mmCIF file of C-alpha atoms in Angstrom:
data_model
loop_
_atom_site.group_PDB
_atom_site.id
_atom_site.type_symbol
_atom_site.label_atom_id
_atom_site.label_comp_id
_atom_site.label_asym_id
_atom_site.label_seq_id
_atom_site.Cartn_x
_atom_site.Cartn_y
_atom_site.Cartn_z
ATOM 1 C CA MET A 1 -14.713 10.907 5.343
ATOM 2 C CA SER A 2 -11.027 11.404 4.969
ATOM 3 C CA GLN A 3 -9.937 14.322 2.764
ATOM 4 C CA SER A 4 -7.052 13.700 0.161
ATOM 5 C CA LEU A 5 -4.112 14.256 0.958
ATOM 6 C CA LEU A 6 -2.297 13.381 -2.144
ATOM 7 C CA GLN A 7 -3.277 13.619 -5.895
ATOM 8 C CA VAL A 8 -1.508 12.410 -8.596
ATOM 9 C CA LEU A 9 -3.274 13.433 -12.010
ATOM 10 C CA ASP A 10 -1.868 11.580 -15.225
ATOM 11 C CA LEU A 11 1.657 11.596 -14.348
ATOM 12 C CA GLU A 12 4.103 10.806 -17.086
ATOM 13 C CA LYS A 13 7.771 9.769 -16.806
ATOM 14 C CA TYR A 14 9.809 9.017 -20.029
ATOM 15 C CA PHE A 15 13.393 8.258 -20.496
ATOM 16 C CA PRO A 16 14.974 9.425 -23.709
ATOM 17 C CA VAL A 17 16.838 6.237 -25.731
ATOM 18 C CA ARG A 18 19.912 8.061 -27.148
ATOM 19 C CA GLY A 19 22.156 6.554 -30.226
ATOM 20 C CA GLY A 20 23.638 6.811 -33.448
ATOM 21 C CA LEU A 21 25.229 10.236 -34.806
ATOM 22 C CA PHE A 22 25.478 13.247 -32.023
ATOM 23 C CA SER A 23 23.664 10.127 -29.833
ATOM 24 C CA ARG A 24 20.047 11.797 -31.204
ATOM 25 C CA VAL A 25 17.206 10.965 -29.160
ATOM 26 C CA GLN A 26 15.721 8.139 -31.122
ATOM 27 C CA SER A 27 12.802 6.820 -28.765
ATOM 28 C CA TYR A 28 11.527 7.035 -25.096
ATOM 29 C CA VAL A 29 11.100 4.205 -22.290
ATOM 30 C CA ARG A 30 7.509 4.668 -21.305
ATOM 31 C CA ALA A 31 8.586 3.648 -17.425
ATOM 32 C CA VAL A 32 5.088 5.688 -15.998
ATOM 33 C CA ASP A 33 2.413 6.175 -18.379
ATOM 34 C CA GLY A 34 -0.634 8.218 -17.530
ATOM 35 C CA VAL A 35 -1.064 7.150 -14.097
ATOM 36 C CA SER A 36 -3.663 9.309 -11.569
ATOM 37 C CA PHE A 37 -4.933 8.387 -8.425
ATOM 38 C CA GLU A 38 -5.838 9.544 -4.668
ATOM 39 C CA LEU A 39 -4.619 8.824 -1.253
ATOM 40 C CA LYS A 40 -6.441 9.856 1.436
ATOM 41 C CA ARG A 41 -5.079 11.173 5.155
ATOM 42 C CA GLY A 42 -4.135 8.430 7.048
ATOM 43 C CA ARG A 43 -4.586 5.578 4.885
ATOM 44 C CA THR A 44 -1.896 3.254 3.227
ATOM 45 C CA LEU A 45 -2.081 2.651 -0.859
ATOM 46 C CA GLY A 46 -0.494 -0.727 -2.039
ATOM 47 C CA LEU A 47 0.868 -0.243 -5.378
ATOM 48 C CA VAL A 48 1.868 -3.619 -6.705
ATOM 49 C CA GLY A 49 3.084 -5.428 -9.751
ATOM 50 C CA GLU A 50 5.569 -7.348 -12.265
ATOM 51 C CA SER A 51 9.494 -6.033 -11.844
ATOM 52 C CA GLY A 52 9.993 -3.119 -14.776
ATOM 53 C CA CYS A 53 6.251 -2.028 -14.263
ATOM 54 C CA GLY A 54 7.438 1.232 -13.329
ATOM 55 C CA LYS A 55 6.374 0.900 -9.012
ATOM 56 C CA SER A 56 9.526 2.734 -7.990
ATOM 57 C CA THR A 57 9.557 5.208 -10.993
ATOM 58 C CA LEU A 58 6.319 6.437 -9.748
ATOM 59 C CA GLY A 59 7.039 6.525 -6.275
ATOM 60 C CA ARG A 60 10.443 8.801 -6.918
ATOM 61 C CA ALA A 61 8.561 10.890 -9.629
ATOM 62 C CA VAL A 62 5.686 11.516 -6.783
ATOM 63 C CA LEU A 63 8.363 12.786 -5.049
ATOM 64 C CA ARG A 64 10.081 14.919 -7.533
ATOM 65 C CA LEU A 65 13.308 13.012 -6.678
ATOM 66 C CA ILE A 66 13.283 12.608 -10.576
ATOM 67 C CA GLU A 67 11.349 14.794 -12.862
ATOM 68 C CA PRO A 68 8.327 14.019 -14.245
ATOM 69 C CA THR A 69 7.648 14.129 -18.000
ATOM 70 C CA GLY A 70 4.163 15.158 -17.544
ATOM 71 C CA GLY A 71 0.822 15.922 -15.492
ATOM 72 C CA ASP A 72 0.528 17.129 -12.007
ATOM 73 C CA VAL A 73 1.225 15.876 -8.495
ATOM 74 C CA ARG A 74 -0.877 17.520 -5.832
ATOM 75 C CA LEU A 75 0.213 17.360 -2.000
ATOM 76 C CA ASN A 76 -2.368 19.519 0.967
ATOM 77 C CA GLY A 77 -4.249 20.362 -2.321
ATOM 78 C CA GLU A 78 -0.929 22.268 -3.554
ATOM 79 C CA SER A 79 0.719 21.415 -6.728
ATOM 80 C CA ILE A 80 4.322 20.292 -6.522
ATOM 81 C CA MET A 81 5.371 20.744 -9.910
ATOM 82 C CA GLY A 82 6.364 24.036 -10.306
ATOM 83 C CA LEU A 83 7.695 24.793 -7.193
ATOM 84 C CA SER A 84 11.338 26.431 -7.305
ATOM 85 C CA HIS A 85 14.206 24.607 -5.728
ATOM 86 C CA ASP A 86 14.022 26.644 -2.483
ATOM 87 C CA ALA A 87 9.892 25.850 -2.167
ATOM 88 C CA LEU A 88 10.050 22.300 -2.767
ATOM 89 C CA LYS A 89 13.026 21.763 -0.605
ATOM 90 C CA ALA A 90 10.699 23.331 2.652
ATOM 91 C CA LYS A 91 7.854 21.003 1.071
ATOM 92 C CA ARG A 92 10.103 17.702 1.457
ATOM 93 C CA ARG A 93 9.497 17.960 5.286
ATOM 94 C CA GLU A 94 5.743 16.881 4.240
ATOM 95 C CA MET A 95 7.199 14.024 1.856
ATOM 96 C CA GLN A 96 9.577 11.623 2.680
ATOM 97 C CA ILE A 97 10.764 7.911 1.241
ATOM 98 C CA ILE A 98 11.993 4.612 2.959
ATOM 99 C CA TYR A 99 14.393 2.995 0.637
ATOM 100 C CA GLN A 100 14.040 -0.689 -0.524
ATOM 101 C CA ASP A 101 18.081 -1.482 0.528
ATOM 102 C CA PRO A 102 18.649 -0.705 4.185
ATOM 103 C CA TYR A 103 22.601 -1.862 2.857
ATOM 104 C CA ALA A 104 22.469 0.598 0.364
ATOM 105 C CA SER A 105 20.369 3.268 1.702
ATOM 106 C CA LEU A 106 22.658 4.322 5.279
ATOM 107 C CA SER A 107 26.101 6.024 4.755
ATOM 108 C CA PRO A 108 28.987 3.537 5.708
ATOM 109 C CA ARG A 109 30.997 6.159 6.788
ATOM 110 C CA ARG A 110 28.105 8.547 8.862
ATOM 111 C CA LEU A 111 27.327 7.458 13.060
ATOM 112 C CA VAL A 112 23.856 6.459 12.744
ATOM 113 C CA GLY A 113 22.965 9.561 14.951
ATOM 114 C CA GLU A 114 24.314 11.343 12.556
ATOM 115 C CA THR A 115 22.426 9.839 9.431
ATOM 116 C CA ILE A 116 19.147 10.452 11.563
ATOM 117 C CA GLN A 117 19.899 14.040 12.457
ATOM 118 C CA GLU A 118 20.967 15.113 8.695
ATOM 119 C CA PRO A 119 16.928 15.973 7.957
ATOM 120 C CA LEU A 120 16.905 18.241 11.371
ATOM 121 C CA ASP A 121 20.388 19.845 10.514
ATOM 122 C CA VAL A 122 19.356 20.844 6.473
ATOM 123 C CA HIS A 123 16.007 22.209 7.677
ATOM 124 C CA ARG A 124 17.720 23.953 10.571
ATOM 125 C CA ILE A 125 15.161 22.318 13.332
ATOM 126 C CA GLY A 126 15.681 23.208 16.821
ATOM 127 C CA THR A 127 19.184 23.426 18.535
ATOM 128 C CA ARG A 128 21.601 21.305 18.846
ATOM 129 C CA GLU A 129 20.162 19.520 22.083
ATOM 130 C CA GLU A 130 16.923 19.708 20.773
ATOM 131 C CA ARG A 131 17.912 17.808 17.701
ATOM 132 C CA ARG A 132 19.675 15.194 20.033
ATOM 133 C CA ALA A 133 16.657 14.791 21.795
ATOM 134 C CA LYS A 134 14.660 14.215 18.827
ATOM 135 C CA VAL A 135 16.994 11.688 17.592
ATOM 136 C CA GLU A 136 16.488 9.839 20.388
ATOM 137 C CA ALA A 137 13.049 9.830 20.758
ATOM 138 C CA LEU A 138 12.576 8.317 17.487
ATOM 139 C CA LEU A 139 14.999 5.581 17.825
ATOM 140 C CA ASP A 140 12.401 4.729 20.792
ATOM 141 C CA VAL A 141 9.783 4.704 18.436
ATOM 142 C CA VAL A 142 10.997 2.551 16.068
ATOM 143 C CA GLY A 143 12.282 0.296 18.795
ATOM 144 C CA LEU A 144 16.318 0.556 19.173
ATOM 145 C CA ARG A 145 17.971 1.998 22.537
ATOM 146 C CA LYS A 146 19.879 5.453 22.172
ATOM 147 C CA GLN A 147 23.291 3.600 22.583
ATOM 148 C CA VAL A 148 23.120 3.051 18.857
ATOM 149 C CA LEU A 149 23.802 6.316 17.900
ATOM 150 C CA SER A 150 27.573 6.356 18.262
ATOM 151 C CA ARG A 151 27.679 3.261 15.995
ATOM 152 C CA TYR A 152 28.278 2.699 12.733
ATOM 153 C CA PRO A 153 25.549 1.215 10.004
ATOM 154 C CA HIS A 154 27.872 -2.131 9.295
ATOM 155 C CA GLU A 155 26.994 -2.940 13.230
ATOM 156 C CA PHE A 156 23.662 -3.945 12.235
ATOM 157 C CA SER A 157 21.341 -6.481 10.928
ATOM 158 C CA GLY A 158 19.232 -5.693 8.026
ATOM 159 C CA GLY A 159 16.363 -5.155 9.854
ATOM 160 C CA GLN A 160 18.369 -3.051 12.301
ATOM 161 C CA ARG A 161 19.286 -0.978 9.721
ATOM 162 C CA GLN A 162 15.471 -0.560 7.980
ATOM 163 C CA ARG A 163 14.397 0.434 11.563
ATOM 164 C CA ILE A 164 17.264 3.647 11.335
ATOM 165 C CA GLY A 165 16.030 4.286 7.853
ATOM 166 C CA ILE A 166 12.579 4.592 9.063
ATOM 167 C CA ALA A 167 13.422 6.747 11.993
ATOM 168 C CA ARG A 168 15.487 9.310 9.382
ATOM 169 C CA ALA A 169 12.122 9.287 7.193
ATOM 170 C CA LEU A 170 9.834 10.451 10.473
ATOM 171 C CA ALA A 171 12.687 12.923 11.514
ATOM 172 C CA LEU A 172 10.720 16.046 9.629
ATOM 173 C CA ASP A 173 7.394 14.795 10.789
ATOM 174 C CA PRO A 174 6.064 14.225 7.535
ATOM 175 C CA SER A 175 2.716 13.718 6.371
ATOM 176 C CA PHE A 176 3.042 11.372 3.522
ATOM 177 C CA ILE A 177 6.055 8.671 3.121
ATOM 178 C CA VAL A 178 6.451 6.365 0.038
ATOM 179 C CA ALA A 179 7.623 3.079 1.355
ATOM 180 C CA ASP A 180 9.615 1.468 -1.739
ATOM 181 C CA GLU A 181 9.775 -2.117 -1.451
ATOM 182 C CA PRO A 182 11.075 -1.654 2.403
ATOM 183 C CA VAL A 183 11.030 -5.319 3.095
ATOM 184 C CA SER A 184 12.002 -7.252 -0.111
ATOM 185 C CA ALA A 185 15.349 -7.575 1.199
ATOM 186 C CA LEU A 186 14.791 -8.503 4.737
ATOM 187 C CA ASP A 187 14.294 -12.323 5.918
ATOM 188 C CA VAL A 188 10.319 -12.999 6.563
ATOM 189 C CA SER A 189 11.045 -13.355 10.134
ATOM 190 C CA VAL A 190 12.342 -9.891 10.001
ATOM 191 C CA GLN A 191 9.565 -8.334 7.872
ATOM 192 C CA SER A 192 6.689 -8.689 9.937
ATOM 193 C CA GLN A 193 8.387 -6.445 12.658
ATOM 194 C CA VAL A 194 9.421 -4.195 10.163
ATOM 195 C CA LEU A 195 5.665 -3.678 9.072
ATOM 196 C CA ASN A 196 4.597 -3.640 12.635
ATOM 197 C CA VAL A 197 6.512 -0.895 12.808
ATOM 198 C CA ILE A 198 4.874 1.367 9.964
ATOM 199 C CA ALA A 199 1.486 0.180 10.571
ATOM 200 C CA HIS A 200 2.118 1.710 14.513
ATOM 201 C CA LEU A 201 3.064 4.585 13.055
ATOM 202 C CA GLN A 202 0.021 5.185 10.708
ATOM 203 C CA ARG A 203 -2.451 4.610 13.812
ATOM 204 C CA GLU A 204 -0.136 6.822 16.257
ATOM 205 C CA ARG A 205 0.772 9.634 13.801
ATOM 206 C CA GLY A 206 -2.068 9.473 11.059
ATOM 207 C CA ILE A 207 0.926 9.018 8.093
ATOM 208 C CA SER A 208 -0.481 8.249 4.811
ATOM 209 C CA PHE A 209 2.031 5.510 2.749
ATOM 210 C CA LEU A 210 2.296 4.769 -0.646
ATOM 211 C CA PHE A 211 3.435 1.132 0.022
ATOM 212 C CA ILE A 212 5.246 -0.487 -2.749
ATOM 213 C CA SER A 213 5.813 -3.988 -3.348
ATOM 214 C CA HIS A 214 5.569 -6.862 -5.621
ATOM 215 C CA ASP A 215 4.550 -9.348 -2.588
ATOM 216 C CA LEU A 216 0.639 -9.441 -2.698
ATOM 217 C CA ALA A 217 0.686 -10.906 0.601
ATOM 218 C CA VAL A 218 1.961 -7.799 1.933
ATOM 219 C CA ILE A 219 0.071 -5.551 -0.106
ATOM 220 C CA GLN A 220 -2.993 -7.323 1.436
ATOM 221 C CA HIS A 221 -1.661 -6.806 5.334
ATOM 222 C CA VAL A 222 -0.842 -3.386 4.947
ATOM 223 C CA SER A 223 -2.689 -1.728 2.602
ATOM 224 C CA ASP A 224 -6.462 0.014 2.672
ATOM 225 C CA ASP A 225 -6.463 1.039 -1.330
ATOM 226 C CA VAL A 226 -4.517 -1.120 -3.478
ATOM 227 C CA GLY A 227 -3.557 -0.105 -7.406
ATOM 228 C CA VAL A 228 -2.422 -2.666 -10.103
ATOM 229 C CA MET A 229 0.440 -1.577 -12.322
ATOM 230 C CA TYR A 230 1.158 -3.086 -15.739
ATOM 231 C CA LEU A 231 3.587 -1.714 -18.038
ATOM 232 C CA GLY A 232 3.633 2.080 -16.342
ATOM 233 C CA GLN A 233 -0.166 2.438 -16.224
ATOM 234 C CA LEU A 234 -2.931 1.914 -13.516
ATOM 235 C CA VAL A 235 -5.084 -1.230 -14.936
ATOM 236 C CA GLU A 236 -7.022 -1.694 -11.427
ATOM 237 C CA PHE A 237 -7.474 0.610 -8.009
ATOM 238 C CA ALA A 238 -9.958 -0.322 -5.062
ATOM 239 C CA SER A 239 -10.328 -0.706 -1.884
ATOM 240 C CA SER A 240 -7.950 -3.941 -0.538
ATOM 241 C CA SER A 241 -11.045 -5.912 0.453
ATOM 242 C CA ASP A 242 -12.818 -5.242 -2.997
ATOM 243 C CA LEU A 243 -10.005 -5.901 -4.943
ATOM 244 C CA TYR A 244 -8.719 -9.473 -3.179
ATOM 245 C CA GLY A 245 -12.177 -10.332 -3.023
ATOM 246 C CA ASN A 246 -13.571 -9.449 -6.375
ATOM 247 C CA PRO A 247 -10.543 -8.695 -8.901
ATOM 248 C CA LYS A 248 -12.180 -7.068 -12.019
ATOM 249 C CA HIS A 249 -8.566 -7.161 -14.467
ATOM 250 C CA PRO A 250 -7.356 -10.088 -15.951
ATOM 251 C CA TYR A 251 -3.718 -9.442 -15.123
ATOM 252 C CA THR A 252 -4.647 -8.992 -11.374
ATOM 253 C CA HIS A 253 -6.386 -12.190 -11.388
ATOM 254 C CA ALA A 254 -3.114 -13.658 -12.837
ATOM 255 C CA LEU A 255 -1.104 -12.152 -9.832
ATOM 256 C CA MET A 256 -3.762 -13.603 -6.897
ATOM 257 C CA SER A 257 -3.224 -17.301 -8.368
ATOM 258 C CA ALA A 258 0.428 -17.265 -7.506
ATOM 259 C CA ILE A 259 -0.373 -15.801 -3.955
ATOM 260 C CA PRO A 260 0.494 -19.257 -1.857
ATOM 261 C CA VAL A 261 -2.166 -20.416 0.836
ATOM 262 C CA PRO A 262 -0.929 -22.218 3.825
ATOM 263 C CA ASP A 263 -3.339 -25.006 3.420
ATOM 264 C CA VAL A 264 -2.591 -28.210 1.776
ATOM 265 C CA HIS A 265 -6.312 -29.073 0.962
ATOM 266 C CA HIS A 266 -6.645 -25.579 -0.650
ATOM 267 C CA LYS A 267 -6.090 -26.806 -4.448
ATOM 268 C CA SER A 268 -6.171 -23.572 -6.604
ATOM 269 C CA LYS A 269 -5.588 -23.026 -10.486
ATOM 270 C CA ARG A 270 -2.475 -21.057 -11.279
ATOM 271 C CA ILE A 271 -2.574 -18.976 -14.174
ATOM 272 C CA VAL A 272 0.694 -18.623 -16.012
ATOM 273 C CA LEU A 273 0.637 -16.007 -18.479
ATOM 274 C CA PRO A 274 2.045 -16.710 -21.802
ATOM 275 C CA GLY A 275 5.515 -14.813 -23.119
ATOM 276 C CA ASP A 276 7.293 -12.059 -21.484
ATOM 277 C CA VAL A 277 6.581 -8.094 -20.302
ATOM 278 C CA PRO A 278 6.765 -6.024 -23.498
ATOM 279 C CA SER A 279 9.467 -3.465 -23.911
ATOM 280 C CA PRO A 280 8.104 0.090 -22.475
ATOM 281 C CA MET A 281 10.018 1.446 -25.350
ATOM 282 C CA ASN A 282 7.884 -0.447 -27.812
ATOM 283 C CA PRO A 283 4.458 -1.003 -26.062
ATOM 284 C CA PRO A 284 1.843 -2.878 -27.787
ATOM 285 C CA SER A 285 -1.038 -0.926 -29.690
ATOM 286 C CA GLY A 286 -4.678 -1.172 -27.796
ATOM 287 C CA CYS A 287 -4.520 -2.620 -24.360
ATOM 288 C CA PRO A 288 -0.817 -2.967 -23.270
ATOM 289 C CA PHE A 289 -1.589 -6.579 -21.654
ATOM 290 C CA HIS A 290 -3.662 -7.508 -24.590
ATOM 291 C CA PRO A 291 -0.510 -10.187 -25.907
ATOM 292 C CA ARG A 292 -0.736 -12.406 -22.766
ATOM 293 C CA CYS A 293 -4.421 -12.103 -21.766
ATOM 294 C CA PRO A 294 -5.795 -15.347 -21.783
ATOM 295 C CA LYS A 295 -9.291 -13.279 -22.542
ATOM 296 C CA ALA A 296 -8.618 -11.088 -25.455
ATOM 297 C CA MET A 297 -10.753 -9.684 -27.519
ATOM 298 C CA SER A 298 -10.539 -8.615 -31.213
ATOM 299 C CA GLN A 299 -10.786 -4.582 -29.896
ATOM 300 C CA CYS A 300 -8.435 -4.834 -27.497
ATOM 301 C CA LYS A 301 -5.521 -5.183 -29.640
ATOM 302 C CA ASP A 302 -6.581 -1.808 -31.271
ATOM 303 C CA VAL A 303 -8.436 0.585 -28.737
ATOM 304 C CA VAL A 304 -7.048 1.420 -25.810
ATOM 305 C CA PRO A 305 -9.272 0.451 -22.773
ATOM 306 C CA PRO A 306 -11.124 3.505 -20.764
ATOM 307 C CA ARG A 307 -10.896 4.040 -17.183
ATOM 308 C CA LYS A 308 -14.340 2.701 -15.673
ATOM 309 C CA ASN A 309 -15.925 2.563 -12.575
ATOM 310 C CA ALA A 310 -16.848 -1.215 -11.670
ATOM 311 C CA GLY A 311 -18.111 -0.300 -8.277
ATOM 312 C CA THR A 312 -20.037 2.327 -6.991
ATOM 313 C CA GLU A 313 -20.005 5.969 -5.998
ATOM 314 C CA GLU A 314 -19.161 5.339 -2.573
ATOM 315 C CA LYS A 315 -16.973 2.292 -3.220
ATOM 316 C CA PRO A 316 -15.404 3.082 -6.513
ATOM 317 C CA HIS A 317 -13.477 0.308 -8.207
ATOM 318 C CA PHE A 318 -11.952 1.502 -11.148
ATOM 319 C CA VAL A 319 -10.331 -0.470 -14.139
ATOM 320 C CA ARG A 320 -8.644 -0.369 -17.617
ATOM 321 C CA CYS A 321 -10.589 -3.423 -19.465
ATOM 322 C CA HIS A 322 -13.010 -3.488 -22.403
ATOM 323 C CA LEU A 323 -14.377 -6.500 -20.249
#
């Protein structure tokens, strides 16, 4: 059985809302509100939910690109929360990120070779010749030729830029990568190419991925395990086969009903949720989903649902729902 690479325990990220005299803190936006999960070595955890549910904030908080408000993150059994600046810099060799927008994540003023080599320069890895050879090898891994080293990002398509971003993330040979909606800005035909590159990397290098997306079809394709987020909380967590085959939470049911099926004879009933997502600055009492839930009961309005295992000990299926 594979060991845990990443453990996230009750992670919180609250953003202060200031106003009035002296810009005092008046309230908080609860972007991530007590999230816990585990990611095993060589596996991909898909994180799905509506826009604004806290997926990207969670990914950045796990890497400490933004400082969490509370909770703990352990990588290879070591907590990264109390690390000093220098210790965290060294730890970053093990964890990297692939950004969503390939047009904004690459500096337009730097050559491709300089961009990919920058992590090696920062961590002073190898000689100049060894770094150059490593960069050329990384380009080969992501399916680009070494002639692109002396060109600028604006000379490439979106798919090629995302491959460059992936090469940069691989420069330090990380064991864990956060992929923050890495294909959402790309054409459908290009999405499959980038997803195949990521799948190949996982097979060949054993990298663990936290794959963030709002596209449930993409999540199903790439993920071993899936977590469903709503209003900063993880409302359901299970293996991909269990979650797509037998979803438990009403919110997951609604998301599943929106997946398009390429079959003219397939008739499915779309579950349309009423209202809008509540503000994370003033979340509802009890279950945060109850104002929109078609199966809400009286206790849902007052009692916060505990995290229950609706599966087995060997194949856990966690869900936060009174049903």
